[in-house]
Amino acid sequence: MVVGISGASGLPYALDLLSALKAAGVEVHLVATRGALEVLKSETELKPEALFALAHRHYREDELAAPIASGSFATRGMVVVPTSQTTLAKIAAGIADNLLTRAAFVHLKERRPLVLVPRETPLPLPALKAMLDAAEAGAVILPASPGFYHRPRSVEDLVRFVTQRILDHLGVPLEWAPRWGD
Ligand SMILES: Cc1cc2nc3c(=O)[nH]c(=O)nc-3n(C[C@H](O)[C@H](O)[C@H](O)COP(=O)(O)O)c2cc1C
């Protein structure tokens, strides 16, 4: 699985997903943008090395020769969590100017699952148009927008709700958060 982290608010979503994928025994190839590492500093106490340690392999955004830049490298899919509006617009337009956007382009071209988790509010027209374009190109737009019907008691419960939806869309069979009806 390829996990991309871009510079939107919501690094706890990325950390929770990485923990879930580890629990599910999924091999993770991680690419974080420079923007993501900036947000990591603002939102957590973690050093980048601690983030990278949650993946089997990790890459800088300028490592364009990494395996995940090629469609010949087999993956189950990719998620960009969180997805900044910059990264979303680039993916929607087919701009592959760093390893994250290149890997996303590859997932679209190979018709493999690509889940985008944008975090921004309110959404201006360019963002809405980019979401439409990305969805038409085959991506799943899965906003970081947790429900409340499972009666969350903590921020972790809210984060896990979003992680569960991502896992479901990537076809990872892991029960990470309560479901409607549980
Ligand atoms: C602390 C912090 C929070 C940010 N939050 C968001 C956000 O929630 N959504 C967003 O689209 N951009 C956000 N940004 C702006 C992006 O980081 C910026 O547009 C950057 O160019 C994104 O680059 P990237 O997509 O290559 O990571 C934030 C920036 C910082 C420093």
Short mmCIF file of C-alpha atoms and ligand atoms in Angstrom, two decimals:
data_model
loop_
_atom_site.label_atom_id
_atom_site.label_comp_id
_atom_site.label_asym_id
_atom_site.label_seq_id
_atom_site.Cartn_x
_atom_site.Cartn_y
_atom_site.Cartn_z
CA MET A 1 0.00 0.00 0.00
CA VAL A 2 1.25 3.48 -0.81
CA VAL A 3 0.49 6.11 1.81
CA GLY A 4 1.05 9.72 0.80
CA ILE A 5 0.99 12.48 3.38
CA SER A 6 0.65 16.07 2.16
CA GLY A 7 0.61 19.38 3.97
CA ALA A 8 -2.98 19.67 5.11
CA SER A 9 -4.02 19.78 8.72
CA GLY A 10 -4.85 16.32 10.04
CA LEU A 11 -1.60 14.46 10.66
CA PRO A 12 -3.38 12.41 13.38
CA TYR A 13 -5.40 10.80 10.56
CA ALA A 14 -2.18 9.71 8.85
CA LEU A 15 -0.68 8.37 12.07
CA ASP A 16 -3.82 6.41 12.90
CA LEU A 17 -3.99 4.91 9.41
CA LEU A 18 -0.34 3.85 9.61
CA SER A 19 -1.06 2.13 12.96
CA ALA A 20 -4.08 0.39 11.46
CA LEU A 21 -2.13 -0.83 8.42
CA LYS A 22 0.57 -2.13 10.74
CA ALA A 23 -2.08 -3.98 12.77
CA ALA A 24 -3.41 -5.44 9.51
CA GLY A 25 0.09 -6.58 8.47
CA VAL A 26 0.07 -4.47 5.30
CA GLU A 27 3.41 -3.47 3.73
CA VAL A 28 3.46 0.32 3.60
CA HIS A 29 5.46 2.57 1.28
CA LEU A 30 5.27 6.10 2.64
CA VAL A 31 5.91 9.40 0.89
CA ALA A 32 5.57 12.65 2.79
CA THR A 33 5.81 16.06 1.15
CA ARG A 34 7.83 18.92 2.61
CA GLY A 35 4.49 20.51 3.49
CA ALA A 36 3.52 17.40 5.45
CA LEU A 37 6.69 17.57 7.52
CA GLU A 38 5.93 21.24 8.25
CA VAL A 39 2.45 20.35 9.50
CA LEU A 40 3.88 17.41 11.49
CA LYS A 41 5.92 19.97 13.45
CA SER A 42 2.84 22.09 14.16
CA GLU A 43 0.43 19.32 15.07
CA THR A 44 2.52 16.72 16.86
CA GLU A 45 5.63 16.28 18.99
CA LEU A 46 6.94 13.67 16.54
CA LYS A 47 10.20 13.94 14.66
CA PRO A 48 10.01 12.90 10.98
CA GLU A 49 12.05 9.75 11.80
CA ALA A 50 9.28 8.57 14.15
CA LEU A 51 6.74 9.01 11.35
CA PHE A 52 8.95 7.17 8.86
CA ALA A 53 9.42 4.31 11.34
CA LEU A 54 5.73 3.47 10.94
CA ALA A 55 6.32 2.37 7.33
CA HIS A 56 8.32 -0.42 5.73
CA ARG A 57 9.88 2.05 3.29
CA HIS A 58 9.74 5.80 3.17
CA TYR A 59 10.72 8.32 0.54
CA ARG A 60 11.27 12.05 0.21
CA GLU A 61 9.07 13.90 -2.24
CA ASP A 62 11.98 14.46 -4.62
CA GLU A 63 12.88 10.75 -4.93
CA LEU A 64 11.29 10.44 -8.34
CA ALA A 65 13.19 7.25 -9.16
CA ALA A 66 11.62 5.34 -6.23
CA PRO A 67 9.78 2.08 -7.05
CA ILE A 68 6.35 3.63 -6.38
CA ALA A 69 6.93 6.07 -9.27
CA SER A 70 6.42 3.19 -11.70
CA GLY A 71 3.29 1.29 -12.69
CA SER A 72 5.42 -1.87 -12.87
CA PHE A 73 5.71 -1.84 -9.07
CA ALA A 74 2.72 -3.82 -7.81
CA THR A 75 0.56 -2.18 -5.14
CA ARG A 76 -2.89 -2.72 -3.65
CA GLY A 77 -3.69 0.96 -3.88
CA MET A 78 -2.83 4.37 -2.54
CA VAL A 79 -4.25 6.85 -0.09
CA VAL A 80 -3.27 10.49 0.37
CA VAL A 81 -4.10 11.38 3.95
CA PRO A 82 -4.51 14.22 4.53
CA THR A 83 -4.72 15.69 1.02
CA SER A 84 -3.89 19.39 0.78
CA GLN A 85 -5.73 21.44 -1.79
CA THR A 86 -2.43 21.94 -3.60
CA THR A 87 -1.84 18.20 -3.93
CA LEU A 88 -5.50 17.60 -4.81
CA ALA A 89 -5.37 20.16 -7.62
CA LYS A 90 -2.17 18.64 -8.99
CA ILE A 91 -3.54 15.10 -8.94
CA ALA A 92 -6.78 16.27 -10.59
CA ALA A 93 -4.79 18.00 -13.33
CA GLY A 94 -2.38 15.10 -13.90
CA ILE A 95 0.61 17.06 -12.65
CA ALA A 96 3.22 14.60 -11.37
CA ASP A 97 5.91 16.96 -10.11
CA ASN A 98 6.94 15.09 -6.95
CA LEU A 99 6.93 11.47 -5.82
CA LEU A 100 3.53 11.73 -4.13
CA THR A 101 1.74 13.23 -7.13
CA ARG A 102 3.62 10.87 -9.48
CA ALA A 103 2.52 7.81 -7.44
CA ALA A 104 -1.07 9.11 -7.48
CA PHE A 105 -0.87 9.58 -11.26
CA VAL A 106 0.42 6.00 -11.57
CA HIS A 107 -2.52 4.67 -9.53
CA LEU A 108 -4.98 6.46 -11.80
CA LYS A 109 -3.24 5.23 -14.95
CA GLU A 110 -3.08 1.65 -13.69
CA ARG A 111 -6.72 1.85 -12.57
CA ARG A 112 -5.81 0.96 -9.01
CA PRO A 113 -7.64 2.32 -5.95
CA LEU A 114 -6.72 5.90 -5.09
CA VAL A 115 -8.32 7.45 -2.02
CA LEU A 116 -7.96 11.18 -1.39
CA VAL A 117 -8.72 12.58 2.07
CA PRO A 118 -9.00 16.37 1.73
CA ARG A 119 -9.12 18.64 4.79
CA GLU A 120 -10.14 22.20 4.17
CA THR A 121 -13.13 24.34 4.98
CA PRO A 122 -14.88 26.15 3.43
CA LEU A 123 -14.15 24.85 -0.06
CA PRO A 124 -13.63 27.42 -2.83
CA LEU A 125 -14.70 26.68 -6.41
CA PRO A 126 -11.21 25.58 -7.60
CA ALA A 127 -11.17 22.92 -4.85
CA LEU A 128 -14.67 21.71 -5.72
CA LYS A 129 -13.75 21.51 -9.41
CA ALA A 130 -10.54 19.64 -8.60
CA MET A 131 -12.51 17.11 -6.54
CA LEU A 132 -14.90 16.57 -9.44
CA ASP A 133 -12.01 16.10 -11.88
CA ALA A 134 -10.22 13.68 -9.53
CA ALA A 135 -13.41 11.69 -8.97
CA GLU A 136 -14.03 11.52 -12.73
CA ALA A 137 -10.46 10.28 -13.18
CA GLY A 138 -11.20 7.42 -10.79
CA ALA A 139 -10.20 8.64 -7.33
CA VAL A 140 -12.42 8.24 -4.28
CA ILE A 141 -12.88 11.57 -2.49
CA LEU A 142 -13.17 10.73 1.19
CA PRO A 143 -13.20 13.98 3.19
CA ALA A 144 -11.83 13.92 6.72
CA SER A 145 -15.36 14.32 7.99
CA PRO A 146 -16.19 11.91 10.82
CA GLY A 147 -19.74 10.96 11.71
CA PHE A 148 -21.15 11.21 15.22
CA TYR A 149 -23.70 8.40 15.17
CA HIS A 150 -21.26 6.04 16.91
CA ARG A 151 -21.27 8.40 19.94
CA PRO A 152 -17.56 9.26 19.95
CA ARG A 153 -16.05 9.91 23.37
CA SER A 154 -12.64 11.10 22.28
CA VAL A 155 -10.75 12.68 19.43
CA GLU A 156 -9.29 9.22 18.81
CA ASP A 157 -12.80 7.84 18.23
CA LEU A 158 -13.39 10.53 15.58
CA VAL A 159 -10.07 9.86 13.90
CA ARG A 160 -10.69 6.12 13.87
CA PHE A 161 -14.02 6.66 12.15
CA VAL A 162 -12.23 8.22 9.18
CA THR A 163 -9.51 5.54 9.23
CA GLN A 164 -12.15 2.80 9.07
CA ARG A 165 -13.73 4.38 5.98
CA ILE A 166 -10.29 4.57 4.32
CA LEU A 167 -9.53 0.92 5.14
CA ASP A 168 -12.89 -0.13 3.72
CA HIS A 169 -12.22 1.69 0.44
CA LEU A 170 -8.76 0.18 0.16
CA GLY A 171 -10.12 -3.30 0.77
CA VAL A 172 -8.22 -3.86 4.03
CA PRO A 173 -10.32 -6.19 6.20
CA LEU A 174 -9.73 -4.66 9.64
CA GLU A 175 -12.32 -3.74 12.25
CA TRP A 176 -10.82 -0.52 13.62
CA ALA A 177 -13.90 1.48 14.66
CA PRO A 178 -17.51 0.70 15.52
CA ARG A 179 -19.92 0.59 12.58
CA TRP A 180 -23.52 1.69 12.29
CA GLY A 181 -25.57 -1.06 13.89
CA ASP A 182 -22.73 -2.41 16.07
C1 LIG B 1 0.05 24.20 9.95
C2 LIG B 1 -0.47 24.17 8.54
C3 LIG B 1 -1.75 23.72 8.28
C4 LIG B 1 -2.24 23.66 6.98
N1 LIG B 1 -3.49 23.17 6.77
C5 LIG B 1 -3.95 23.00 5.52
C6 LIG B 1 -5.20 22.37 5.29
O1 LIG B 1 -5.90 21.95 6.22
N2 LIG B 1 -5.59 22.18 4.01
C7 LIG B 1 -4.83 22.58 2.95
O2 LIG B 1 -5.24 22.35 1.82
N3 LIG B 1 -3.65 23.22 3.14
C8 LIG B 1 -3.19 23.43 4.40
N4 LIG B 1 -1.97 24.04 4.60
C9 LIG B 1 -1.25 24.63 3.46
C10 LIG B 1 -0.40 23.61 2.69
O3 LIG B 1 0.56 23.03 3.54
C11 LIG B 1 0.29 24.32 1.52
O4 LIG B 1 -0.68 24.71 0.57
C12 LIG B 1 1.36 23.47 0.85
O5 LIG B 1 1.79 24.12 -0.33
C13 LIG B 1 0.86 22.10 0.47
O6 LIG B 1 1.88 21.44 -0.23
P1 LIG B 1 1.85 19.87 -0.46
O7 LIG B 1 0.52 19.53 -1.00
O8 LIG B 1 2.96 19.62 -1.45
O9 LIG B 1 2.13 19.23 0.86
C14 LIG B 1 -1.45 24.11 5.89
C15 LIG B 1 -0.16 24.60 6.16
C16 LIG B 1 0.33 24.61 7.45
C17 LIG B 1 1.73 25.12 7.70
#
